[in-house]
Amino acid sequence: MSENNTIGAKALIDTLTNAGIEVCFTNPGTSEMHFVSELDNSNMKAVLCLFEGVATGAADGYARIADKPAATLLHLGCGLGNGLANLHNAKKARVPMINIVGDHATYHTKYDAPLQSDIETVAKNFSKWIRTTQETSQIGKDAAEAIKVATGTPAQISTLILAADVSWNKGGVAETDFSIPKAPLTSAENLEQIAKVLKEEGKKTLILLGRRVLKEEGLLAAAKIAEKCGAKLLTETFPTRLQRGAGVPYVERLAYFAEMASVQLEGYNHMILIDTKAPVTFFAYPGKKGYLVPDGCTLHSLVTEQEDALGSIQALVEAVGAIDISPKLQEAKRPSLPTGKLNGEKAAQAIGALLPENAIISDEAQTSGVKIPAHTAGAPKHDILTLTGGAIGQALPVALGAAMADRNRPVLALVGDGSSMYTIQTLWSIVAENLDVTTVIFNNASYSILNIELERVGAKNAGPKAKAQLDISTPGLDFVSLAKGMGMPGVRVTTAEEFNEALEKAFREKGPFLIDAVVPSEYEGFKLKALPYVLGALDKIPNSIAKAIKNKIAP
Amino acid sequence: MSENNTIGAKALIDTLTNAGIEVCFTNPGTSEMHFVSELDNSNMKAVLCLFEGVATGAADGYARIADKPAATLLHLGCGLGNGLANLHNAKKARVPMINIVGDHATYHTKYDAPLQSDIETVAKNFSKWIRTTQETSQIGKDAAEAIKVATGTPAQISTLILAADVSWNKGGVAETDFSIPKAPLTSAENLEQIAKVLKEEGKKTLILLGRRVLKEEGLLAAAKIAEKCGAKLLTETFPTRLQRGAGVPYVERLAYFAEMASVQLEGYNHMILIDTKAPVTFFAYPGKKGYLVPDGCTLHSLVTEQEDALGSIQALVEAVGAIDISPKLQEAKRPSLPTGKLNGEKAAQAIGALLPENAIISDEAQTSGVKIPAHTAGAPKHDILTLTGGAIGQALPVALGAAMADRNRPVLALVGDGSSMYTIQTLWSIVAENLDVTTVIFNNASYSILNIELERVGAKNAGPKAKAQLDISTPGLDFVSLAKGMGMPGVRVTTAEEFNEALEKAFREKGPFLIDAVVPSEYEGFKLKALPYVLGALDKIPNSIAKAIKNKIAP
């Protein structure tokens, strides 16, 4: 028997690439140097990130578009910790991901060296599966298990912790078998029960769509059911990936603000959840309801997370006799180009007017973006990726990962100024990889959403010290300079005409470009009586309902 | 009995300020809005940070200079997670800190809303004390306990988790008692035993100094003992705060590289640890020793972490009869200003030549900084704060915190380009607070230390893909533009003359300034045979030893 000279790191990379995992977002240190040195003997593409939150968010964005995991390569507990917020978002997005985390050599941990920490504890919050590989001979097997868990149903995050000596010792064996059982459909009984609800006469039924049924095939199935049975469709507030635009069934999103969401949900007798949870508010507010299912509305759920959501909704099409229905598809329709002083709505109009075919939008535009859904509804077919876990600083990394997943699709990152600064280092990797990503920063010089939240939680006594905590105007952030610092060209715009021109140019010329879009903080001094304005965010809300809301909440 | 209308957030802030904790580094969200709104009714100074790692690192730097804790204000598990790396560094620095982390309202957690996560688990790695306050009436008591743990011996990190409703409900009571027991001295037996070791004839004894004995008083005591007993002094490699410069006893630091450290430690019969641990390498390397105490050297430890380190070393002065010794103090001596093309050593010379009186240096200059200790040894008295936990991205936040702790002292942040990018958002807060911080970025366009580590771990096959993981030259980082983007003036320099001029101006004019110092990556293609060069970093290493090392490691 010949000696096995394969080091652990090589067995690991080969196992990953055997499973089709060929992109890795990295921020390595000393304990990952053997992985790094084996890159040249592999098909693994490693994308260097200057901060770990960029790497983890990028792996999330990659998975959303590629429908398969990327790996991350992170340095001990602190590196993994720096990636935690975007790992949280990825967990809530239910994407597959494999974190590779280097650790001190097994015989070194007893010394409690400076970087020593409890990596497994750091990994707990977001990982379905955590393992510290003990022997080099096990590395391939452990990696294969990590991959199987990640790519199962539901998709999950696996974290594989590798001591430096486990990586550098010989005796590694790459795995090739990654087969996992096919996820089952929902039971015949449940299908029948839900079909019965849908066919019931004289009842109002809402179908709330989530995660895995938000791509064209799932939306088409849902639209057939809705049309056949007279049900209303909504999607969850923050979809992992929503396909939309001309030719795709149009489905409104549940609003972020409870005041609006409760209007959308009012009056239904049944709510059918398809791969999502019963709607709740993002935060609690004093004296307000957090659970948004109306009293007297009966909940049903088509699938568990372990079941095949797309297959089940297609089975439901059949069960309600909707196979031959041709549902209404969104017609192609673009807004006209805006003019005058720029604001969030005009930016949305310009985006709707200019969005290229097959684009990917990574959306964390926050308060400046409320009109984007309405104005892009009839734009060419596109995907929108949203802030699934609420931890801001996601949109830039997700845009990076999405662009790596498909270099032929234009990517548009829409980001609030406050949000962008958590992971601004992403711009460097976008330039390094020369990706076709257009970044729009909505620069209103404030954490605008917090001005609203401050009112909503009923916090009193907000004086100058409190307001300074929501204000990022002093010093003002100059995103053109920040981009230039990382090699990205950009322009600052203050009028709609300038924005139109910059956006058109950014879409026409491939490669990275940033637009620093100066917009007013529209919600400054926000009061509940301003909600009718906010309601404009609900695209296509029937006039009757809009009027009812205005009557209800006007001062 | 009148109703108690004090809300929880108010009781918390009052408890903190009653304990003298009057600075808070913040990145709040919705669940912390009541804390924010109460700021105006308090003496609490809140410093807004654009990323949580800035806030936690700043609280660390603040504590190092102020000798008392700052608070942080962070948003749920993800906000705390973003702060993890610098909390790890702060834990290893043994500084006091109080984290205030908002959570969802108690009755909202059951809904598993998007930002829901297990905050206590996130807090485990770095917190000595963790509590989730259950009732508003308890908030003052819990905060007082957090403060007592943080300010005890040893100093620690406390994490107090507050549900939004616990903060906004009425019935809060601020605490005023924060008394803690005085830390004891080491036992008489241990003192006697160590004094005996020191007085032993014919044996070589090394005293390794750490944490709490590295300020002038402790160093003076150590120098008296060393001079009286003929012992050698060294400090740990990465001190939390080391006072040095003209008029202070000079003590060399233990080197980072094991190859150098083992030379420093060679030949001693006894090693006396004073508030530090037995020296180990930062990382393990194949086939090399991680434990640096030489064979046959006997270890002794003067104090436990729970004992009074400064008091105990002063008792040891008495025990060895060194009270009347006047130890040698560092003489005032500055290098001359350098000329020609800039490199790390010339920058160090300029810093030594120009450093103002009473400066604070926050040092994460990495490979570019190896000559700084040598060239600043005779500069006016100053403090140096170093990377205690090895998680890079610390120096800028620590500089921010140090400057907030004492606005009258000039602060100099020395940072590698790679390191700086983890927490580059710090520049904004430095400008917002108009602090007298001069930032020098050593821009060698690479993770230079990793080029060395790649060699040291014996990683083979490093081809272009591997090397690209250590290279940040494409695109090149332009730190003047990055600074400008956050409102900070700066200049790029490539010659020593330009560096001298920029540094002199930065020290002369108060306020924030950045120097983008373009230096060569001196360790590119580093080989072990290059170590004699590195050895220059050991300031004042005796020629005989330097020669011995050269003989030992030359190829």
PDB file of C-alpha atoms in Angstrom, chain B residues 2 9 12 15 56 79 92 104 153 230 298 377 381 388 392 421 424 436 535:
ATOM      1  CA  SER B   2     -46.364  57.943  44.870  1.00  0.00           C
ATOM      2  CA  ALA B   9     -33.819  53.051  30.396  1.00  0.00           C
ATOM      3  CA  LEU B  12     -30.050  52.266  33.688  1.00  0.00           C
ATOM      4  CA  THR B  15     -26.999  53.841  37.458  1.00  0.00           C
ATOM      5  CA  THR B  56     -16.430  47.805  21.168  1.00  0.00           C
ATOM      6  CA  GLY B  79     -25.021  44.047  16.704  1.00  0.00           C
ATOM      7  CA  LYS B  92      -7.497  39.536  26.385  1.00  0.00           C
ATOM      8  CA  HIS B 104     -37.045  42.315  21.418  1.00  0.00           C
ATOM      9  CA  THR B 153     -10.008  42.359  40.045  1.00  0.00           C
ATOM     10  CA  GLY B 230      20.733  41.334  38.592  1.00  0.00           C
ATOM     11  CA  THR B 298      11.681  27.087  36.634  1.00  0.00           C
ATOM     12  CA  ALA B 377      12.474  54.378  23.055  1.00  0.00           C
ATOM     13  CA  LYS B 381       7.052  59.839  27.769  1.00  0.00           C
ATOM     14  CA  THR B 388      -3.881  42.176  22.778  1.00  0.00           C
ATOM     15  CA  ILE B 392      -6.936  42.672  13.565  1.00  0.00           C
ATOM     16  CA  MET B 421      -9.992  48.020   6.521  1.00  0.00           C
ATOM     17  CA  ILE B 424     -12.174  51.850   8.646  1.00  0.00           C
ATOM     18  CA  ASP B 436      -6.703  64.978  18.031  1.00  0.00           C
ATOM     19  CA  LEU B 535      15.937  40.914  14.396  1.00  0.00           C
TER      20      LEU B 535
END
